[in-house]
Structures are given as C-alpha cells and as structure tokens.
Coordinates of C-alpha atoms in Angstrom, one line a residue:
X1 CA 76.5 109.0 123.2
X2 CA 76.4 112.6 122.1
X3 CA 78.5 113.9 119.4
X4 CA 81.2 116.5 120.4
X5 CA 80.3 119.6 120.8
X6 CA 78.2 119.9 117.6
X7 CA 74.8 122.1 116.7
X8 CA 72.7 121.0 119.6
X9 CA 75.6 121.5 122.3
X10 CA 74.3 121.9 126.2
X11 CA 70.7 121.8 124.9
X12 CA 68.6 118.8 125.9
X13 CA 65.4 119.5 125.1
X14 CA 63.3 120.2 122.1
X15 CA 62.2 123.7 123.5
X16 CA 65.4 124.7 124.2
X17 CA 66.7 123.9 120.9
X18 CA 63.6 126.0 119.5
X19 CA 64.7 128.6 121.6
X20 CA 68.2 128.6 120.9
X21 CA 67.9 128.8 116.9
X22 CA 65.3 131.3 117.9
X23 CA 68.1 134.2 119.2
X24 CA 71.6 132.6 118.2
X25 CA 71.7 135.3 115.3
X26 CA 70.9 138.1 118.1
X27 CA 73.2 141.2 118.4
X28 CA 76.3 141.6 121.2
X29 CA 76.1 144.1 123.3
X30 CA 79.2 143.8 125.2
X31 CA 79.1 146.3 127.7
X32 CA 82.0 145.0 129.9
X33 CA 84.6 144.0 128.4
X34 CA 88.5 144.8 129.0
X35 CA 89.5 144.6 125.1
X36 CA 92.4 147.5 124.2
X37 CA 90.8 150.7 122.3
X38 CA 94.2 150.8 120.6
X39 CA 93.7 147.8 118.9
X40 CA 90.2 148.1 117.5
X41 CA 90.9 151.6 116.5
X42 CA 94.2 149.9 114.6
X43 CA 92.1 147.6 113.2
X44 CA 94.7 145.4 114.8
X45 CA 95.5 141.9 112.6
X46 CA 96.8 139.3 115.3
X47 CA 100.0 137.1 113.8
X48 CA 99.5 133.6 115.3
X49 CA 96.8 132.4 117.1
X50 CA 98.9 132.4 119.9
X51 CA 99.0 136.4 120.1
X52 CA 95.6 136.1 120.2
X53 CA 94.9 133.2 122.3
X54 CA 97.4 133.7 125.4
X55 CA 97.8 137.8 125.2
X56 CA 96.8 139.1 128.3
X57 CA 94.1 136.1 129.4
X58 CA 95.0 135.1 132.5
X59 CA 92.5 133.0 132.7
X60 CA 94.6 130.6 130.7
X61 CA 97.9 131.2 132.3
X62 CA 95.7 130.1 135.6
X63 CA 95.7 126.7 134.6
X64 CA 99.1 126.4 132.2
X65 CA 100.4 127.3 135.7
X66 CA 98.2 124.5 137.4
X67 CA 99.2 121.8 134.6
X68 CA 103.2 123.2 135.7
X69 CA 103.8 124.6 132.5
X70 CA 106.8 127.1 133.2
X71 CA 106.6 131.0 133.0
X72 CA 108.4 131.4 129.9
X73 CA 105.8 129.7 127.8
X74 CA 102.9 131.4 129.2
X75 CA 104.1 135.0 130.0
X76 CA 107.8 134.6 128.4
X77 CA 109.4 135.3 125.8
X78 CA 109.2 131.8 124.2
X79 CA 108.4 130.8 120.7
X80 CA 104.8 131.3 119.5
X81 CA 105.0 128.2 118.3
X82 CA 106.0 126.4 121.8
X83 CA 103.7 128.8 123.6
X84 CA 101.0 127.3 121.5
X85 CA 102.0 123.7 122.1
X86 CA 102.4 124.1 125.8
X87 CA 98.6 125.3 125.8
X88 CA 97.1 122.4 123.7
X89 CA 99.1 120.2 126.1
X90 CA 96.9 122.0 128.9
X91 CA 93.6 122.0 127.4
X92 CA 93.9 118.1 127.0
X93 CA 93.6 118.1 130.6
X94 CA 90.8 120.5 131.1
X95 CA 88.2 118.4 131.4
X96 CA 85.1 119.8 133.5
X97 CA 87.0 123.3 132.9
X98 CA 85.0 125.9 130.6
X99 CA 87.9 126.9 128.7
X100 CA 87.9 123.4 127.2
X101 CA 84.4 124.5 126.1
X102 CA 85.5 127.8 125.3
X103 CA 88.4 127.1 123.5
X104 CA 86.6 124.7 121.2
X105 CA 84.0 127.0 120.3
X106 CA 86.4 130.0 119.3
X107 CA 87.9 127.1 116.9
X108 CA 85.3 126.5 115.7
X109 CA 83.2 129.9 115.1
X110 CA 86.0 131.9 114.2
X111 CA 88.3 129.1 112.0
X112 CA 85.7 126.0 111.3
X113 CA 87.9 123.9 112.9
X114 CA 85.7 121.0 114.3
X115 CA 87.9 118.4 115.5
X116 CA 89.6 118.4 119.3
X117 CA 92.3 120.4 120.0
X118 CA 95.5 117.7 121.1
X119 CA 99.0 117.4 120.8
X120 CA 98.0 115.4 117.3
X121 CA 95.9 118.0 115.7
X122 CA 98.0 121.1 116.8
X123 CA 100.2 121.7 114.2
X124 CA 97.7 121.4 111.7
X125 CA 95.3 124.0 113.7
X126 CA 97.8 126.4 114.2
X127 CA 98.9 126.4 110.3
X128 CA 95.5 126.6 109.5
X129 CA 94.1 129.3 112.2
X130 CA 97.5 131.8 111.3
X131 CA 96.3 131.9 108.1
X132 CA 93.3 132.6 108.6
X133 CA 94.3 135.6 110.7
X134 CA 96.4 137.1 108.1
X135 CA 92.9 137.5 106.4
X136 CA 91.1 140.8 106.9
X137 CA 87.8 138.5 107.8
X138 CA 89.8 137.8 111.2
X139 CA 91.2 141.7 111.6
X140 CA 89.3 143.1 114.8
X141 CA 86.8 144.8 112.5
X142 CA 86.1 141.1 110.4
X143 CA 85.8 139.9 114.1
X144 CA 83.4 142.5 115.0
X145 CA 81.0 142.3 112.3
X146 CA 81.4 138.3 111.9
X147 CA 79.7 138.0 115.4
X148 CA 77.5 141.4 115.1
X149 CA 79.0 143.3 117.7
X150 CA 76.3 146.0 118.4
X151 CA 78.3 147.7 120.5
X152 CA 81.7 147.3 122.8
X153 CA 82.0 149.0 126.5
X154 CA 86.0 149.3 127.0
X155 CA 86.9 149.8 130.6
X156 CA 88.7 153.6 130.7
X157 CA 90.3 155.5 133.8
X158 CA 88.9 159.2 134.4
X159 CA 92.4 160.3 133.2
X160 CA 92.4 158.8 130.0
X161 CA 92.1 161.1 126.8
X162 CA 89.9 158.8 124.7
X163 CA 91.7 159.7 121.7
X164 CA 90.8 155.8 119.9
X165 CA 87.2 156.9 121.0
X166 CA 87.3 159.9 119.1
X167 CA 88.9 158.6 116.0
X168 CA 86.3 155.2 116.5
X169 CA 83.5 157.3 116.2
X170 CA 84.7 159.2 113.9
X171 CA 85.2 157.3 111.6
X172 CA 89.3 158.8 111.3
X173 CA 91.2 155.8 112.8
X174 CA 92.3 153.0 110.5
X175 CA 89.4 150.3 111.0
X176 CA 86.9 152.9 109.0
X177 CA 83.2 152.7 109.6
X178 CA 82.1 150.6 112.1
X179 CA 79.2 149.1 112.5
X180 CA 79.7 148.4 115.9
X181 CA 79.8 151.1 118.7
X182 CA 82.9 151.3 120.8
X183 CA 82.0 153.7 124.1
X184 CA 83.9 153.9 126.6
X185 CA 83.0 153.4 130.5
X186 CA 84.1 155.0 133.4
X187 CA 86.4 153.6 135.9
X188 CA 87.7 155.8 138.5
X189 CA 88.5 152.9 141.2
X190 CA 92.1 154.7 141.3
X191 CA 90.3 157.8 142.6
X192 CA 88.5 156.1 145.3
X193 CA 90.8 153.8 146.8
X194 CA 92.3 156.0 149.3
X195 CA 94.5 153.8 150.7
X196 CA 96.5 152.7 147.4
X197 CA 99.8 153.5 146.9
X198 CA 99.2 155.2 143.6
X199 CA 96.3 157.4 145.1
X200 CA 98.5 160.6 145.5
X201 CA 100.2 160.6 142.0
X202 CA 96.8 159.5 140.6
X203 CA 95.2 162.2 142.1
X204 CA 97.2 164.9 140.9
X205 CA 97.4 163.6 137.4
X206 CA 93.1 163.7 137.7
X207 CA 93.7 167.5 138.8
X208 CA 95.5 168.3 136.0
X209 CA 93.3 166.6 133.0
X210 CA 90.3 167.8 135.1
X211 CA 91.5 171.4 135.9
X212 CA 90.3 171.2 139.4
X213 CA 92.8 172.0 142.1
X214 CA 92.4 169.1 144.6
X215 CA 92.4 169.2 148.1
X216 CA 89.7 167.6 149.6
X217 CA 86.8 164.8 149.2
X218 CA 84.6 167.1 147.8
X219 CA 87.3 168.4 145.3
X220 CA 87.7 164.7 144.2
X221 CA 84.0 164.3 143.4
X222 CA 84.0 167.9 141.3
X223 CA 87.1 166.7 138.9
X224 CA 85.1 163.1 138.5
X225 CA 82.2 164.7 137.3
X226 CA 83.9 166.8 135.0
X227 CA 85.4 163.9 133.3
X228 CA 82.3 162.1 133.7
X229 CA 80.7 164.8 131.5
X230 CA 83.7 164.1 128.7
X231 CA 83.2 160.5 128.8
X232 CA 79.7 160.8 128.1
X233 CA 80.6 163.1 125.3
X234 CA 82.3 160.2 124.1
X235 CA 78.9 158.3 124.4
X236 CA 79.6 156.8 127.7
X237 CA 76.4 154.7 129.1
X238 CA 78.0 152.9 132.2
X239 CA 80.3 153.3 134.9
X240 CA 82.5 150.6 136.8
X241 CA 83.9 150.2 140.4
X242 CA 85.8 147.4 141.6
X243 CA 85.2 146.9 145.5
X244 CA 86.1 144.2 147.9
X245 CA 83.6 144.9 149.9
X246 CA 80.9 147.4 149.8
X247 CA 81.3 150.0 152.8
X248 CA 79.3 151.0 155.6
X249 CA 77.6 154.2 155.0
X250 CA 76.5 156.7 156.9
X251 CA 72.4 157.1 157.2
X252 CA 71.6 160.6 155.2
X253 CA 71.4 162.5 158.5
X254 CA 73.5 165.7 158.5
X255 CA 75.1 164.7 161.6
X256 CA 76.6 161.7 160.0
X257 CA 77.2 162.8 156.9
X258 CA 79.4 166.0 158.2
X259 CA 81.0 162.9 160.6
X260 CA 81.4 160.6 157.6
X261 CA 83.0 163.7 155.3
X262 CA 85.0 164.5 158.3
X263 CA 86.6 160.6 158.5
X264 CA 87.1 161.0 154.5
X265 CA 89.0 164.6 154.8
X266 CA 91.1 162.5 157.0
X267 CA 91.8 159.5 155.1
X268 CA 92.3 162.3 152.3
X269 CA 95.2 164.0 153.9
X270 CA 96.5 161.4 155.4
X271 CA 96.8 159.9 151.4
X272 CA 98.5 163.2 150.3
X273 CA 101.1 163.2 153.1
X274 CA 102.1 159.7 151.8
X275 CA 100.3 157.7 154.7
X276 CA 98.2 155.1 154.9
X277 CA 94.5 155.9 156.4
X278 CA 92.6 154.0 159.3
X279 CA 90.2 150.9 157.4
X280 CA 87.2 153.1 158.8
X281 CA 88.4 156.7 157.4
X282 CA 89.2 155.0 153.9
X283 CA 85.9 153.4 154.0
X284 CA 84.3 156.8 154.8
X285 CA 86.2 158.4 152.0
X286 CA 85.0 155.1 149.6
X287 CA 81.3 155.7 150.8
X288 CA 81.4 159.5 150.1
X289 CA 82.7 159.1 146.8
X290 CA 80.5 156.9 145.9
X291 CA 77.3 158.7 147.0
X292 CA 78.3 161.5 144.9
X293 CA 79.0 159.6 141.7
X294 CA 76.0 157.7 142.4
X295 CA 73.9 160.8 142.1
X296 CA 76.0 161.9 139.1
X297 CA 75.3 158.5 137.4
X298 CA 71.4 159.0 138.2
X299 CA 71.1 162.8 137.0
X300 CA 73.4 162.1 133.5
X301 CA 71.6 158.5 132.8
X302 CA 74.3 156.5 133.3
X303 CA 74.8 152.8 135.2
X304 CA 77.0 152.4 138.1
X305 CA 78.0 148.9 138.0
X306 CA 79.8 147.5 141.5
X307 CA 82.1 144.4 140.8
X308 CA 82.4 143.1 144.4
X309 CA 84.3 140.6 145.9
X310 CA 87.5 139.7 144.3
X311 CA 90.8 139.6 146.3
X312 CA 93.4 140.9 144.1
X313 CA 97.5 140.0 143.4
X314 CA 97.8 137.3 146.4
X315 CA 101.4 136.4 145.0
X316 CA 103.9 138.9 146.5
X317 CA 106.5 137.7 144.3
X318 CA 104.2 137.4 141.1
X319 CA 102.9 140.6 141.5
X320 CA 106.4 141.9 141.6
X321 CA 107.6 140.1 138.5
X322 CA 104.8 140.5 136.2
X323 CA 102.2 143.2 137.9
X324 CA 98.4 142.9 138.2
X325 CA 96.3 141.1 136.3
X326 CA 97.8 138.4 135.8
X327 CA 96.3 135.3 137.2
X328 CA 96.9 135.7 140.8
X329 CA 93.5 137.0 142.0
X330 CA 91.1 135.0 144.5
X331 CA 87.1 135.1 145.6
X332 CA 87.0 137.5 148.9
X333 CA 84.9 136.1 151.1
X334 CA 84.4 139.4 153.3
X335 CA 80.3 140.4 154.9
X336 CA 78.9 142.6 152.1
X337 CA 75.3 142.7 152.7
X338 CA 74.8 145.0 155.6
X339 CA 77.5 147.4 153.6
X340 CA 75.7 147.0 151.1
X341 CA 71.9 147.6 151.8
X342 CA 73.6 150.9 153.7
X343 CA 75.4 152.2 150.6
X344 CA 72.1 151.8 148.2
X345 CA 69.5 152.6 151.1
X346 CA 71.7 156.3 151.5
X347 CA 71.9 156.7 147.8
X348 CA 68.5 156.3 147.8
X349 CA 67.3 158.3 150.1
X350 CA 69.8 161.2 149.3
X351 CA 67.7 161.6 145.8
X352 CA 67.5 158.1 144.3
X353 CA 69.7 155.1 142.9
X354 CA 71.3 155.3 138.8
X355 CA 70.2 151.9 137.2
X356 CA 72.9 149.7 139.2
X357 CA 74.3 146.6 138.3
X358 CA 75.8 144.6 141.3
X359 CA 78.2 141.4 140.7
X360 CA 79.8 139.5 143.2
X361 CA 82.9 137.0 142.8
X362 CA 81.3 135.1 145.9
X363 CA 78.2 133.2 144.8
X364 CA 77.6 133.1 148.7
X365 CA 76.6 136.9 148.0
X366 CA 73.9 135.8 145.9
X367 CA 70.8 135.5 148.1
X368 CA 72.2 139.2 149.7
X369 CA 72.2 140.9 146.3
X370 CA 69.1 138.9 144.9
X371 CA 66.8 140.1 148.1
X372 CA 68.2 143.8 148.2
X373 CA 67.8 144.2 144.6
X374 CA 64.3 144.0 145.6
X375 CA 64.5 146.7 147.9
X376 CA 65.1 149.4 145.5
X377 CA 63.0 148.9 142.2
X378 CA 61.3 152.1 140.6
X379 CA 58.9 153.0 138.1
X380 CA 59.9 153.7 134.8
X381 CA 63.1 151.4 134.6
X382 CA 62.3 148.1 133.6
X383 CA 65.1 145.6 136.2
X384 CA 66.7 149.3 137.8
X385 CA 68.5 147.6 140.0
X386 CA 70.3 144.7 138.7
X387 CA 72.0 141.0 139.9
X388 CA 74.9 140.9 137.2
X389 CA 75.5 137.9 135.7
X390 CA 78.4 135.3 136.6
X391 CA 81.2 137.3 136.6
X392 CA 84.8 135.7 136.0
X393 CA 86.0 132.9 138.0
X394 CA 81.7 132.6 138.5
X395 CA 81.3 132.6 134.7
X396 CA 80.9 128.5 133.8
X397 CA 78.3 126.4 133.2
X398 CA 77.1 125.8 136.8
X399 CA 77.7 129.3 138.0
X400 CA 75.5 130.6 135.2
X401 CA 72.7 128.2 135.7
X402 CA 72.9 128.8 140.2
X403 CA 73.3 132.6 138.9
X404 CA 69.9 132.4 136.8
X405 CA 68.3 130.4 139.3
X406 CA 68.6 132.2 142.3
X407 CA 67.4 135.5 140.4
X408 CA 64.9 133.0 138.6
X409 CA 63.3 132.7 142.7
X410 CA 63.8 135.6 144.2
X411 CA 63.5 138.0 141.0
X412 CA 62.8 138.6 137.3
X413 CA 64.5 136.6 135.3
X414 CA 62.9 137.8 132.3
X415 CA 64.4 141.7 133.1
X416 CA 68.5 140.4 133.5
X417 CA 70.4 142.3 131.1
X418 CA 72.3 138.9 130.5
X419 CA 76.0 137.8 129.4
X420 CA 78.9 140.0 128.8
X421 CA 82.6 138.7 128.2
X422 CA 84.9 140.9 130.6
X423 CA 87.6 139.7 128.6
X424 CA 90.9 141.2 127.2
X425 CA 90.6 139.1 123.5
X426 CA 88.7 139.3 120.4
X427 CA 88.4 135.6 120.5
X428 CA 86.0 135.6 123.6
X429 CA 82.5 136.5 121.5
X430 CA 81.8 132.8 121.4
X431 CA 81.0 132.8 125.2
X432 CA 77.7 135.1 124.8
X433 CA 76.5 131.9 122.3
X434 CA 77.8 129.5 125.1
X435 CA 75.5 131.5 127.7
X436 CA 72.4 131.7 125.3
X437 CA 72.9 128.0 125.2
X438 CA 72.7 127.2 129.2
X439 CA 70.2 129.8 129.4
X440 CA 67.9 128.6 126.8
X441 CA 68.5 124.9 128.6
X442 CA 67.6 126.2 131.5
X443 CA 64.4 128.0 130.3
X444 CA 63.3 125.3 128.3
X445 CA 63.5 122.4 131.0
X446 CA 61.2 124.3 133.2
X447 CA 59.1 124.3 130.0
X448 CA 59.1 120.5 129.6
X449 CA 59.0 119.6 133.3
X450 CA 55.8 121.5 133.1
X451 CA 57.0 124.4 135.2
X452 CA 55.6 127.1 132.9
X453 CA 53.3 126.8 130.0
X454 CA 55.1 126.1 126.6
X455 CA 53.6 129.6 125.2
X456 CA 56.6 129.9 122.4
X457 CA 56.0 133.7 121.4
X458 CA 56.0 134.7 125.3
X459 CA 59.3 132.7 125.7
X460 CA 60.9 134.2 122.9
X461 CA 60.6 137.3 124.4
X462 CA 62.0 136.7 127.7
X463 CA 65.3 134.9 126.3
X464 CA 65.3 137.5 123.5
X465 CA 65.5 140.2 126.1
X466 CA 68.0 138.3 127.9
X467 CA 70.2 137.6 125.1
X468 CA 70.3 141.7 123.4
X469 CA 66.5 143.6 124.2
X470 CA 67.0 144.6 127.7
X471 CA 70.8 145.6 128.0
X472 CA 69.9 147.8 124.6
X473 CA 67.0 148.8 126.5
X474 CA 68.8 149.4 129.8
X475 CA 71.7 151.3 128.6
X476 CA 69.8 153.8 125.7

C-alpha cells in the first residue's frame, strides 16, 4: 500500500517522478484567478484558518451543503471555531472528491501539517495553522513569494478604478515591493449581456468612467476600448467573457452585418427602456460586441479568453438570500459549436483572431473546441488559439487527464498554456503542484508504455512549457 499523500503523490512511474522534481520549483503564473486586489494590496493577514479556508469558496459550501451541514456554519455567522469543525466533519467524507486532495496539500505546503485532517486532529490543526497565520510568512505577500507567484491576473469590470493596481505596482500600498505582478484583466460581461437586469444602470455608470455618451452598440464598443486602453495601462495582458453559449454570428458580409447591428440597436433600446430583448436581438447585440473587442484584443496584444458553458444561480431562493457566486451554479449543456466556429470564423475573416483561450464547463464541448482550435492557428503565435484547461467543476484529477488527452489527439499538447486556479483564496497555489503532478503522470506513462521515446531533455521542455514557459510566452 501507498503512503498517504506523501513526495511521490499521483506519480507512478519513474519518468514521471523525474519529471516532476524536474519543474516542481517552476514559477506561477496565475492568469485567472478571482483573488480580491484589496487584499493583496493590504497585505491582508487572515485570523483563523477558517477566514481563509471557507471565505468566499463555494466550492466547499457545495459539499458542506451535500454532507447537510446547515447555512449558518458555512455562510453564517457562526463561530470560526464551529465553522471549522463542521468542514473537517465534511472532508472526512470526501472521498473520490479533489478537495480531499486539495485540502491536504494546502495543509501541508503552507502549515507542514502531514497527518489527515478528522474530527481527532482538528483542534490541534487549527491551533497550530492560526498561528501560523498570525506570522508574516503566511500574510498574502509571505504566501506569494512562498509559492513564487510570478504574476496574478485578478478578474476586474471595465468600471473599476484599479486604484490596488496602481498602488501594487507602485510599490505605495502596504504589501511594499512585490515580486509578484498583480495585472488586472478585463471583464466586461456586464456590458454585453444585454438582457440582464443590471445592463441599464451598468451601462450608464461605463458612460460616465468612460466619458462616452452611450446610445447605441457602437457607442458601447467605443467606451470598452477606452477602458481597455486604461487597463492595459495598468499592464493588462488578457481579457475574460463568461458565456453560456457562444452566439451565432453573422458571416462578414455588409448585408449581414448592417442586419446583425440592426437586431443589436434593438436589443439595445429595448435594454434602456427597461425591457427585456428577443434571444435573437440579444444574441446579435453579444456577437457585435464581441467582434469588436475581439479586434481590439488583436490590435493592443491582448487574449480574449471565453469561459463557456456554465448555468448560473439555479436556486431562486439561494440567489435571493445570499447572491451569486455562491455554490448554486450548474454545467449548461446548450449546442456551442456551430456558434462557435461562426463567432471565430467572422472574427477572422473581419481582420484576424487575438490569441483566444476557449474553456468549456461541458467536457462534451471538448472534441468541438479541440477540432476548431485547429481551424484558426497563425504564424508567429506559438498555440494562438487555445483549449483552456479544466475549468471549475472540470478541474479534478480525471477532467485534467480527459482534458490533456483529448488536446494530446487532436492538438499540441506541448503548446497548452497549462493550469491556473480561478479561485477566490490565497490557499489554492497548491492546485498548480497537484496539476504538474497528473500531467507529468500522464506524460511519463506514455513514456514507459513506449508511446514516445524517453528523450529526458525534449520532455523537459514540453512539461516545462506547460507548467510556466508558454503562458509567460503567450501573455508577454
């Protein structure tokens, strides 16, 4: 029997543990993540490991929720101290889950705690972990140089000042130097979906930190650029859209252009009058939007990323009690691929793709993305158009390896930017070490089955590039 979780964790062969210890000391660049500028520019010290832990992860309110755990210990406000307890009674039970791996990891990387996590060793842990956290070795910037952070991509709407940004890079706010870079990237899903609620207040609060009167699609796509050009003042390298489905765009005719820009001046006033648009006049308004950030993106060197396929706040009365984001989201299982080999073929042909990184929440997507991605490659850009790796509810041991794989057949493995965390905590670093690890197994069985020559120096460099060399590469 295996030990526990100890040095030679998820890696089975002798090449993969050669190419493990090979990269395990290899930079971060986590370029989506959802951590709080705030707090790294506070240099924010966390007082109990349950602050830490449980603030803001719904991924572990998810299953305290399953396990019938009650709301005031996972979102309440109930003792620390309980809080705590009533998620070590959870992870006991996670078996086959990857926040039992992840959890143990974070133990033990960021508090050499070794032993199992159980209703036993708890109070001990938690003793031991809070006061560690008191300790300016565990403050965000001890946490950013313990796991050698090159750099941090924070999630930021257009409208956003980027006032911890400035102060970051400045060197002004109260972490000091940093080693690590903190950009932001730019989300303007509020902008785009026409038929949100918020989209009319949201859009006159973009007029006004824009200066751009608003009154049309093409008015929207002016003010974006504009804070598009801040953002990247602010050393920006990547943008973000959340979509549940990519939509159908019009070929770059002018006849169906002028009809598409006609269906998104309609969904466009309709928003403003406080109506809700037609499906087919919002999706017009999406795909025009898009277009022109896309050829934004290209012209300032920035990545458009497209997160596809999640189904969001599916709990009515949730959603009303506590908001979004808070555990109640689902896999969509919506057509994407003839949307979106239409939205990439007209950005194409309307002067050429940005580098593009495409997720889906769906791994039925896979085969769509992994054959279009093909479709669009250009010279000059090693991997332009991306598969992104397994994102969120994808993100586990067997998503990352059918992930890997399917790229591995149908693509180049050996160009995927890699892992990132998408998380809201400072404890989540641990899960790019938990990825190198599966993809390192991965790589080296095919080595020992005989499936590629066991050519050390040339493997190095493809799980070195996945690991830190292409996403620096990607995103200079």
């Amino acid at each position: 029997m295996k030990k526990f979780m100890d040095q030679d964790f998820l890696l089975e062969t002798d090449t993969a543990k050669a190419l493990f210890n090979a990269i395990k000391d290899k930079p971060i660049w986590d370029y989506h993540c959802h951590l709080i500028p705030q707090q790294i520019a506070d240099n924010k010290k966390f007082d109990t490991i349950t602050d830490i832990w449980l603030g803001g992860d719904h991924y572990k309110w998810r299953q305290m929720r399953t396990f019938g755990i009650e709301e005031k210990l996972i979102t309440g406000d109930a003792d620390p101290y309980d809080k705590f307890m009533a998620w070590t009674k959870t992870v006991q039970n996670l078996i086959g889950n990857p926040l039992y791996h992840w959890t143990h990891l974070e133990l033990q990387r960021y508090f050499g705690i070794y032993e199992p996590l159980t209703e036993k060793t708890a109070p001990a842990i938690y003793k031991k972990a809070n006061e560690m956290l008191a300790t300016d070795d565990l403050s965000v910037k001890g946490i950013l140089n313990k796991f050698n952070v090159y750099a941090v991509g924070t999630t930021d709407d257009p409208v956003d000042d980027l006032a911890c940004h400035s102060a970051i890079a400045s060197g002004t706010a109260k972490i000091g130097t940093l080693n690590t870079k903190v950009v932001p990237s730019f989300r303007p899903d509020k902008a785009i979906h026409v038929d949100a609620p918020v989209f009319k207040d949201y859009i006159a609060k973009l007029a006004e930190v824009s200066g751009e009167e608003i009154h049309c699609p093409k008015c929207v796509v002016r003010a974006l650029e504009k804070r598009l050009d801040y953002f990247i003042e602010k050393g920006c390298r990547a943008s973000d859209h959340a979509l549940e489905y990519p939509p159908m765009t019009a070929p770059a005719t002018a006849e169906a252009k002028a009809e598409e820009l006609k269906l998104a001046k309609i969904a466009f006033d309709k928003a403003m009058a406080g109506e809700k648009p037609a499906q087919a006049e919002a999706d017009a308004y999406r795909s025009f939007i898009l277009c022109g950030l896309a050829a934004a993106y290209r012209n300032k060197n920035v990545a458009m990323q497209l997160h596809i396929a999640a189904i969001r706040n599916n709990n009515p009365s949730m959603m009303a009690a506590l908001g979004p984001d808070t555990g109640y989201d689902g896999s969509h299982d919506k057509e994407m691929s003839a949307g979106l080999a239409s939205l990439l073929g007209r950005i194409e042909e309307d002067g050429g793709l940005p580098k593009t990184i495409i997720y889906t929440l769906n791994p039925k997507d896979y085969y769509a993305i992994g054959t279009l991605i093909g479709c669009f490659q250009g010279a000059g850009v090693k991997g332009k158009i991306q598969m992104g790796s397994a994102w969120w509810f994808c993100d586990h041991k067997d998503g990352m390896e059918e992930q890997m794989k399917v790229l591995g057949n149908l693509g180049m493995l050996s160009c995927f930017v890699g892992m990132l965390t998408d998380s809201r905590s400072f404890l989540s670093y641990p899960r790019h070490e938990y990825f190198r690890r599966i993809m390192c197994n991965l790589i080296g069985g095919w080595v020992e089955n005989g499936m590629y020559p066991a050519d050390m120096e040339q493997l190095e460099k493809i799980v070195s590039g996945i690991a830190f060399d292409n996403v620096k590469a990607y995103l200079a």
